Amino acid sequence: GQQLNQSPQSMFIQEGEDVSMNCTSSSIFNTWLWYKQDPGEGPVLLIALYKAGELTSNGRLTAQFGITRKDSFLNISASIPSDVGIYFCAGPSGGSNYKLTFGKGTLLTVNP
Amino acid sequence: NAGVTQTPKFQVLKTGQSMTLQCAQDMNHNSMYWYRQDPGMGLRLIYYSASEGTTDKGEVPNGYNVSRLNKREFSLRLESAAPSQTSVYFCASSGQTGLHQPQHFGDGTRLSIL
């Protein structure tokens, strides 16, 4: 099946720093989604992208749909301690818009 | 303001036992999903229901059954639990906006099979 590779697997940063992470696919996606999961909770949808080249922001978060349609990027500006968590990318797979493939996540730690 | 509610939050079963995980959403969403999350892995889709009265297999459906009881409720049943089904199970829903992927997740059911 389709695989999503997220990079990096983990990040340790200082409060106030900017963060970049990315996700690549072995095949073309028509939608990219980014989720954040806090410990002990379910994921929360952060940003949804629908068009190649699209750049979408949600507060300090900005995500981009790569032009090749095989990658996506998530940037967090001026990180704060509550940004800590696991960030997952995901995209529809298996020929169905309802079936999502998730990456394995990027664990973000922010030191105050 | 409940969103997606899952019960129970924790459960320990013996191999071969059966149980049903319950999920309910109060947002009038059409689509509902069941995922499992294992350490070091992303979420994997078990089953989904695009609308009331329909269910379809996801990536890892073997050993599970689902029931979309009504628009609010989507249950997941393990008929004969196996240790490989030890996992955290998440229910999710998505609404009427044309987004066919999960928007809202519950807080999960942590299931251990001994």
PDB file of C-alpha atoms in Angstrom:
ATOM      1  CA  GLY A   1       0.000   0.000   0.000  1.00  0.00           C
ATOM      2  CA  GLN A   2       0.881   3.657  -0.034  1.00  0.00           C
ATOM      3  CA  GLN A   3       3.406   4.812   2.522  1.00  0.00           C
ATOM      4  CA  LEU A   4       4.016   8.195   4.038  1.00  0.00           C
ATOM      5  CA  ASN A   5       7.433   9.102   5.352  1.00  0.00           C
ATOM      6  CA  GLN A   6       7.586  11.847   7.930  1.00  0.00           C
ATOM      7  CA  SER A   7      10.759  13.697   8.749  1.00  0.00           C
ATOM      8  CA  PRO A   8      12.189  14.217  11.249  1.00  0.00           C
ATOM      9  CA  GLN A   9      10.986  11.506  13.622  1.00  0.00           C
ATOM     10  CA  SER A  10      11.561  13.808  16.588  1.00  0.00           C
ATOM     11  CA  MET A  11      12.646  17.355  17.289  1.00  0.00           C
ATOM     12  CA  PHE A  12      13.876  19.138  20.404  1.00  0.00           C
ATOM     13  CA  ILE A  13      13.690  22.897  20.174  1.00  0.00           C
ATOM     14  CA  GLN A  14      13.765  25.978  22.374  1.00  0.00           C
ATOM     15  CA  GLU A  15      10.681  28.046  22.956  1.00  0.00           C
ATOM     16  CA  GLY A  16      10.445  30.793  20.361  1.00  0.00           C
ATOM     17  CA  GLU A  17      12.156  28.849  17.580  1.00  0.00           C
ATOM     18  CA  ASP A  18      10.517  28.069  14.262  1.00  0.00           C
ATOM     19  CA  VAL A  19       9.869  24.435  13.304  1.00  0.00           C
ATOM     20  CA  SER A  20       9.687  22.699   9.944  1.00  0.00           C
ATOM     21  CA  MET A  21       8.650  19.144   9.231  1.00  0.00           C
ATOM     22  CA  ASN A  22       7.693  17.330   6.078  1.00  0.00           C
ATOM     23  CA  CYS A  23       5.931  14.331   4.690  1.00  0.00           C
ATOM     24  CA  THR A  24       6.599  12.468   1.450  1.00  0.00           C
ATOM     25  CA  SER A  25       4.549   9.880  -0.363  1.00  0.00           C
ATOM     26  CA  SER A  26       5.393   7.147  -2.824  1.00  0.00           C
ATOM     27  CA  SER A  27       2.365   8.169  -4.891  1.00  0.00           C
ATOM     28  CA  ILE A  28       0.327  11.232  -5.723  1.00  0.00           C
ATOM     29  CA  PHE A  29      -2.208  12.520  -3.215  1.00  0.00           C
ATOM     30  CA  ASN A  30      -5.156  14.806  -3.954  1.00  0.00           C
ATOM     31  CA  THR A  31      -5.494  15.872  -0.317  1.00  0.00           C
ATOM     32  CA  TRP A  32      -3.009  16.379   2.481  1.00  0.00           C
ATOM     33  CA  LEU A  33      -4.018  16.613   6.123  1.00  0.00           C
ATOM     34  CA  TRP A  34      -2.044  17.540   9.207  1.00  0.00           C
ATOM     35  CA  TYR A  35      -3.057  16.438  12.710  1.00  0.00           C
ATOM     36  CA  LYS A  36      -1.644  17.016  16.169  1.00  0.00           C
ATOM     37  CA  GLN A  37      -1.974  14.538  19.019  1.00  0.00           C
ATOM     38  CA  ASP A  38      -1.437  15.484  22.644  1.00  0.00           C
ATOM     39  CA  PRO A  39      -0.549  12.730  25.138  1.00  0.00           C
ATOM     40  CA  GLY A  40      -3.560  10.656  26.129  1.00  0.00           C
ATOM     41  CA  GLU A  41      -5.864  12.319  23.626  1.00  0.00           C
ATOM     42  CA  GLY A  42      -7.121  11.778  20.124  1.00  0.00           C
ATOM     43  CA  PRO A  43      -5.649  13.630  17.137  1.00  0.00           C
ATOM     44  CA  VAL A  44      -6.896  17.079  16.250  1.00  0.00           C
ATOM     45  CA  LEU A  45      -7.154  18.193  12.635  1.00  0.00           C
ATOM     46  CA  LEU A  46      -4.946  21.244  12.123  1.00  0.00           C
ATOM     47  CA  ILE A  47      -4.943  21.940   8.392  1.00  0.00           C
ATOM     48  CA  ALA A  48      -6.419  20.391   5.247  1.00  0.00           C
ATOM     49  CA  LEU A  49      -4.892  21.018   1.796  1.00  0.00           C
ATOM     50  CA  TYR A  50      -6.675  20.261  -1.471  1.00  0.00           C
ATOM     51  CA  LYS A  51      -4.615  21.700  -4.329  1.00  0.00           C
ATOM     52  CA  ALA A  52      -1.004  21.404  -5.458  1.00  0.00           C
ATOM     53  CA  GLY A  53       0.931  24.485  -4.419  1.00  0.00           C
ATOM     54  CA  GLU A  54      -1.693  25.506  -1.870  1.00  0.00           C
ATOM     55  CA  LEU A  55      -0.411  27.318   1.205  1.00  0.00           C
ATOM     56  CA  THR A  56      -2.741  27.424   4.202  1.00  0.00           C
ATOM     57  CA  SER A  57      -2.309  28.924   7.664  1.00  0.00           C
ATOM     58  CA  ASN A  58      -3.933  28.253  11.000  1.00  0.00           C
ATOM     59  CA  GLY A  59      -2.560  30.741  13.510  1.00  0.00           C
ATOM     60  CA  ARG A  60       1.176  30.124  13.848  1.00  0.00           C
ATOM     61  CA  LEU A  61       0.942  26.996  11.699  1.00  0.00           C
ATOM     62  CA  THR A  62       1.428  27.025   7.951  1.00  0.00           C
ATOM     63  CA  ALA A  63       1.185  24.003   5.684  1.00  0.00           C
ATOM     64  CA  GLN A  64       1.918  23.607   2.004  1.00  0.00           C
ATOM     65  CA  PHE A  65       0.771  21.086  -0.586  1.00  0.00           C
ATOM     66  CA  GLY A  66       3.857  20.247  -2.638  1.00  0.00           C
ATOM     67  CA  ILE A  67       3.814  20.970  -6.350  1.00  0.00           C
ATOM     68  CA  THR A  68       4.663  17.357  -7.201  1.00  0.00           C
ATOM     69  CA  ARG A  69       1.627  16.277  -5.103  1.00  0.00           C
ATOM     70  CA  LYS A  70       3.901  13.763  -3.405  1.00  0.00           C
ATOM     71  CA  ASP A  71       4.870  15.892  -0.443  1.00  0.00           C
ATOM     72  CA  SER A  72       3.661  18.375   2.120  1.00  0.00           C
ATOM     73  CA  PHE A  73       5.291  20.627   4.674  1.00  0.00           C
ATOM     74  CA  LEU A  74       4.239  21.987   8.046  1.00  0.00           C
ATOM     75  CA  ASN A  75       5.858  24.995   9.660  1.00  0.00           C
ATOM     76  CA  ILE A  76       5.285  26.299  13.174  1.00  0.00           C
ATOM     77  CA  SER A  77       6.493  29.790  13.930  1.00  0.00           C
ATOM     78  CA  ALA A  78       7.571  31.082  17.340  1.00  0.00           C
ATOM     79  CA  SER A  79       6.994  27.788  19.127  1.00  0.00           C
ATOM     80  CA  ILE A  80       5.484  27.704  22.607  1.00  0.00           C
ATOM     81  CA  PRO A  81       5.396  24.897  25.204  1.00  0.00           C
ATOM     82  CA  SER A  82       1.841  23.871  24.279  1.00  0.00           C
ATOM     83  CA  ASP A  83       3.060  22.982  20.764  1.00  0.00           C
ATOM     84  CA  VAL A  84       4.478  19.804  22.294  1.00  0.00           C
ATOM     85  CA  GLY A  85       2.931  16.682  20.814  1.00  0.00           C
ATOM     86  CA  ILE A  86       3.025  14.348  17.858  1.00  0.00           C
ATOM     87  CA  TYR A  87       2.287  15.780  14.437  1.00  0.00           C
ATOM     88  CA  PHE A  88       0.892  13.423  11.815  1.00  0.00           C
ATOM     89  CA  CYS A  89       0.471  13.905   8.111  1.00  0.00           C
ATOM     90  CA  ALA A  90      -2.179  11.917   6.291  1.00  0.00           C
ATOM     91  CA  GLY A  91      -3.682  11.511   2.859  1.00  0.00           C
ATOM     92  CA  PRO A  92      -6.436   9.491   1.154  1.00  0.00           C
ATOM     93  CA  SER A  93      -5.364   6.119  -0.183  1.00  0.00           C
ATOM     94  CA  GLY A  94      -6.761   2.953  -1.639  1.00  0.00           C
ATOM     95  CA  GLY A  95      -8.865   4.787  -4.179  1.00  0.00           C
ATOM     96  CA  SER A  96     -11.233   6.136  -1.565  1.00  0.00           C
ATOM     97  CA  ASN A  97     -11.416   9.609  -0.086  1.00  0.00           C
ATOM     98  CA  TYR A  98     -12.571   8.017   3.171  1.00  0.00           C
ATOM     99  CA  LYS A  99      -9.488   5.839   3.642  1.00  0.00           C
ATOM    100  CA  LEU A 100      -6.608   7.759   5.142  1.00  0.00           C
ATOM    101  CA  THR A 101      -2.990   6.676   5.291  1.00  0.00           C
ATOM    102  CA  PHE A 102      -1.126   8.232   8.224  1.00  0.00           C
ATOM    103  CA  GLY A 103       2.557   8.890   8.603  1.00  0.00           C
ATOM    104  CA  LYS A 104       4.286   7.651  11.751  1.00  0.00           C
ATOM    105  CA  GLY A 105       4.468  11.140  13.182  1.00  0.00           C
ATOM    106  CA  THR A 106       6.984  13.748  14.270  1.00  0.00           C
ATOM    107  CA  LEU A 107       7.402  14.098  18.035  1.00  0.00           C
ATOM    108  CA  LEU A 108       7.972  17.729  18.967  1.00  0.00           C
ATOM    109  CA  THR A 109       9.434  18.746  22.309  1.00  0.00           C
ATOM    110  CA  VAL A 110       9.674  22.421  23.206  1.00  0.00           C
ATOM    111  CA  ASN A 111      11.983  23.468  26.008  1.00  0.00           C
ATOM    112  CA  PRO A 112      10.760  26.583  27.866  1.00  0.00           C
TER     113      PRO A 112
ATOM    114  CA  ASN B   1     -19.899  20.258  23.774  1.00  0.00           C
ATOM    115  CA  ALA B   2     -19.095  16.560  23.952  1.00  0.00           C
ATOM    116  CA  GLY B   3     -17.998  15.988  20.329  1.00  0.00           C
ATOM    117  CA  VAL B   4     -17.007  12.329  19.966  1.00  0.00           C
ATOM    118  CA  THR B   5     -17.462  10.176  23.058  1.00  0.00           C
ATOM    119  CA  GLN B   6     -15.910   6.745  23.433  1.00  0.00           C
ATOM    120  CA  THR B   7     -16.613   4.147  26.089  1.00  0.00           C
ATOM    121  CA  PRO B   8     -14.954   2.521  27.892  1.00  0.00           C
ATOM    122  CA  LYS B   9     -11.686   4.461  28.281  1.00  0.00           C
ATOM    123  CA  PHE B  10      -9.773   1.378  29.453  1.00  0.00           C
ATOM    124  CA  GLN B  11     -10.421  -2.340  29.212  1.00  0.00           C
ATOM    125  CA  VAL B  12      -8.506  -5.528  29.893  1.00  0.00           C
ATOM    126  CA  LEU B  13      -9.690  -8.741  28.271  1.00  0.00           C
ATOM    127  CA  LYS B  14      -8.571 -12.329  28.197  1.00  0.00           C
ATOM    128  CA  THR B  15      -7.846 -14.010  24.890  1.00  0.00           C
ATOM    129  CA  GLY B  16     -11.067 -15.270  23.356  1.00  0.00           C
ATOM    130  CA  GLN B  17     -13.382 -12.862  25.151  1.00  0.00           C
ATOM    131  CA  SER B  18     -15.643 -10.573  23.198  1.00  0.00           C
ATOM    132  CA  MET B  19     -16.499  -6.960  23.713  1.00  0.00           C
ATOM    133  CA  THR B  20     -17.999  -3.939  22.003  1.00  0.00           C
ATOM    134  CA  LEU B  21     -16.440  -0.504  21.934  1.00  0.00           C
ATOM    135  CA  GLN B  22     -18.993   2.261  21.839  1.00  0.00           C
ATOM    136  CA  CYS B  23     -18.770   5.573  20.022  1.00  0.00           C
ATOM    137  CA  ALA B  24     -21.241   8.418  19.765  1.00  0.00           C
ATOM    138  CA  GLN B  25     -21.038  11.871  18.199  1.00  0.00           C
ATOM    139  CA  ASP B  26     -23.358  14.790  18.784  1.00  0.00           C
ATOM    140  CA  MET B  27     -22.387  16.925  15.775  1.00  0.00           C
ATOM    141  CA  ASN B  28     -24.851  15.408  13.272  1.00  0.00           C
ATOM    142  CA  HIS B  29     -21.942  14.133  11.184  1.00  0.00           C
ATOM    143  CA  ASN B  30     -22.528  11.698   8.343  1.00  0.00           C
ATOM    144  CA  SER B  31     -19.216   9.856   8.382  1.00  0.00           C
ATOM    145  CA  MET B  32     -17.686   7.899  11.231  1.00  0.00           C
ATOM    146  CA  TYR B  33     -14.478   5.885  11.545  1.00  0.00           C
ATOM    147  CA  TRP B  34     -12.644   3.410  13.735  1.00  0.00           C
ATOM    148  CA  TYR B  35      -8.849   3.518  13.904  1.00  0.00           C
ATOM    149  CA  ARG B  36      -6.259   1.673  15.918  1.00  0.00           C
ATOM    150  CA  GLN B  37      -2.963   3.162  17.019  1.00  0.00           C
ATOM    151  CA  ASP B  38       0.031   1.047  17.923  1.00  0.00           C
ATOM    152  CA  PRO B  39       3.356   2.277  19.367  1.00  0.00           C
ATOM    153  CA  GLY B  40       5.585   3.944  16.788  1.00  0.00           C
ATOM    154  CA  MET B  41       2.927   3.766  14.114  1.00  0.00           C
ATOM    155  CA  GLY B  42       0.398   6.093  12.697  1.00  0.00           C
ATOM    156  CA  LEU B  43      -3.284   5.394  12.901  1.00  0.00           C
ATOM    157  CA  ARG B  44      -4.678   2.583  10.792  1.00  0.00           C
ATOM    158  CA  LEU B  45      -8.254   2.492   9.597  1.00  0.00           C
ATOM    159  CA  ILE B  46     -10.273  -0.532  10.700  1.00  0.00           C
ATOM    160  CA  TYR B  47     -13.727   0.305   9.345  1.00  0.00           C
ATOM    161  CA  TYR B  48     -15.601   3.374   8.301  1.00  0.00           C
ATOM    162  CA  SER B  49     -19.186   4.404   7.706  1.00  0.00           C
ATOM    163  CA  ALA B  50     -19.689   7.054   5.048  1.00  0.00           C
ATOM    164  CA  SER B  51     -23.314   7.517   6.061  1.00  0.00           C
ATOM    165  CA  GLU B  52     -26.005   5.964   8.199  1.00  0.00           C
ATOM    166  CA  GLY B  53     -26.714   2.443   7.029  1.00  0.00           C
ATOM    167  CA  THR B  54     -23.388   1.862   5.274  1.00  0.00           C
ATOM    168  CA  THR B  55     -20.099   0.424   6.455  1.00  0.00           C
ATOM    169  CA  ASP B  56     -16.887  -0.441   4.618  1.00  0.00           C
ATOM    170  CA  LYS B  57     -13.608  -2.126   5.417  1.00  0.00           C
ATOM    171  CA  GLY B  58     -10.499  -0.133   6.012  1.00  0.00           C
ATOM    172  CA  GLU B  59      -6.872  -1.204   6.063  1.00  0.00           C
ATOM    173  CA  VAL B  60      -7.017  -3.708   8.964  1.00  0.00           C
ATOM    174  CA  PRO B  61     -10.593  -5.079   9.311  1.00  0.00           C
ATOM    175  CA  ASN B  62      -9.811  -8.710  10.181  1.00  0.00           C
ATOM    176  CA  GLY B  63     -11.061  -9.729  13.618  1.00  0.00           C
ATOM    177  CA  TYR B  64     -13.494  -6.820  13.896  1.00  0.00           C
ATOM    178  CA  ASN B  65     -17.103  -6.070  13.095  1.00  0.00           C
ATOM    179  CA  VAL B  66     -18.937  -2.757  13.164  1.00  0.00           C
ATOM    180  CA  SER B  67     -22.487  -1.494  13.450  1.00  0.00           C
ATOM    181  CA  ARG B  68     -23.729   1.931  12.453  1.00  0.00           C
ATOM    182  CA  LEU B  69     -26.695   1.853  14.798  1.00  0.00           C
ATOM    183  CA  ASN B  70     -27.977   5.280  13.790  1.00  0.00           C
ATOM    184  CA  LYS B  71     -26.462   8.561  12.686  1.00  0.00           C
ATOM    185  CA  ARG B  72     -24.975   9.201  16.129  1.00  0.00           C
ATOM    186  CA  GLU B  73     -23.516   5.811  17.024  1.00  0.00           C
ATOM    187  CA  PHE B  74     -20.879   3.569  15.487  1.00  0.00           C
ATOM    188  CA  SER B  75     -19.748   0.548  17.492  1.00  0.00           C
ATOM    189  CA  LEU B  76     -16.750  -1.748  17.051  1.00  0.00           C
ATOM    190  CA  ARG B  77     -16.945  -5.383  18.143  1.00  0.00           C
ATOM    191  CA  LEU B  78     -14.203  -7.879  18.828  1.00  0.00           C
ATOM    192  CA  GLU B  79     -15.798 -11.315  18.653  1.00  0.00           C
ATOM    193  CA  SER B  80     -12.803 -13.295  19.934  1.00  0.00           C
ATOM    194  CA  ALA B  81     -10.079 -11.038  21.240  1.00  0.00           C
ATOM    195  CA  ALA B  82      -6.444 -11.827  20.447  1.00  0.00           C
ATOM    196  CA  PRO B  83      -3.258 -10.346  21.944  1.00  0.00           C
ATOM    197  CA  SER B  84      -2.491  -8.756  18.564  1.00  0.00           C
ATOM    198  CA  GLN B  85      -5.546  -6.569  19.085  1.00  0.00           C
ATOM    199  CA  THR B  86      -3.968  -4.870  22.084  1.00  0.00           C
ATOM    200  CA  SER B  87      -3.992  -1.244  20.997  1.00  0.00           C
ATOM    201  CA  VAL B  88      -5.508   2.167  21.472  1.00  0.00           C
ATOM    202  CA  TYR B  89      -8.729   2.507  19.502  1.00  0.00           C
ATOM    203  CA  PHE B  90      -9.984   5.843  18.258  1.00  0.00           C
ATOM    204  CA  CYS B  91     -13.379   6.704  16.892  1.00  0.00           C
ATOM    205  CA  ALA B  92     -13.735   9.755  14.658  1.00  0.00           C
ATOM    206  CA  SER B  93     -16.321  11.630  12.640  1.00  0.00           C
ATOM    207  CA  SER B  94     -16.510  14.107   9.806  1.00  0.00           C
ATOM    208  CA  GLY B  95     -19.264  16.509   8.887  1.00  0.00           C
ATOM    209  CA  GLN B  96     -21.156  17.947   5.995  1.00  0.00           C
ATOM    210  CA  THR B  97     -18.481  20.210   4.570  1.00  0.00           C
ATOM    211  CA  GLY B  98     -17.306  17.848   1.867  1.00  0.00           C
ATOM    212  CA  LEU B  99     -14.306  16.710   3.860  1.00  0.00           C
ATOM    213  CA  HIS B 100     -14.399  12.937   3.745  1.00  0.00           C
ATOM    214  CA  GLN B 101     -11.636  12.480   6.228  1.00  0.00           C
ATOM    215  CA  PRO B 102     -11.901  12.472  10.034  1.00  0.00           C
ATOM    216  CA  GLN B 103     -12.194  15.886  11.632  1.00  0.00           C
ATOM    217  CA  HIS B 104     -13.002  15.047  15.229  1.00  0.00           C
ATOM    218  CA  PHE B 105     -11.564  12.201  17.264  1.00  0.00           C
ATOM    219  CA  GLY B 106     -12.571  10.769  20.597  1.00  0.00           C
ATOM    220  CA  ASP B 107     -10.036  10.367  23.373  1.00  0.00           C
ATOM    221  CA  GLY B 108      -9.551   6.681  22.711  1.00  0.00           C
ATOM    222  CA  THR B 109     -10.137   3.302  24.326  1.00  0.00           C
ATOM    223  CA  ARG B 110      -7.011   1.615  25.672  1.00  0.00           C
ATOM    224  CA  LEU B 111      -7.505  -2.111  25.228  1.00  0.00           C
ATOM    225  CA  SER B 112      -5.204  -4.821  26.551  1.00  0.00           C
ATOM    226  CA  ILE B 113      -5.671  -8.468  25.638  1.00  0.00           C
ATOM    227  CA  LEU B 114      -3.922 -10.952  27.897  1.00  0.00           C
TER     228      LEU B 114
END
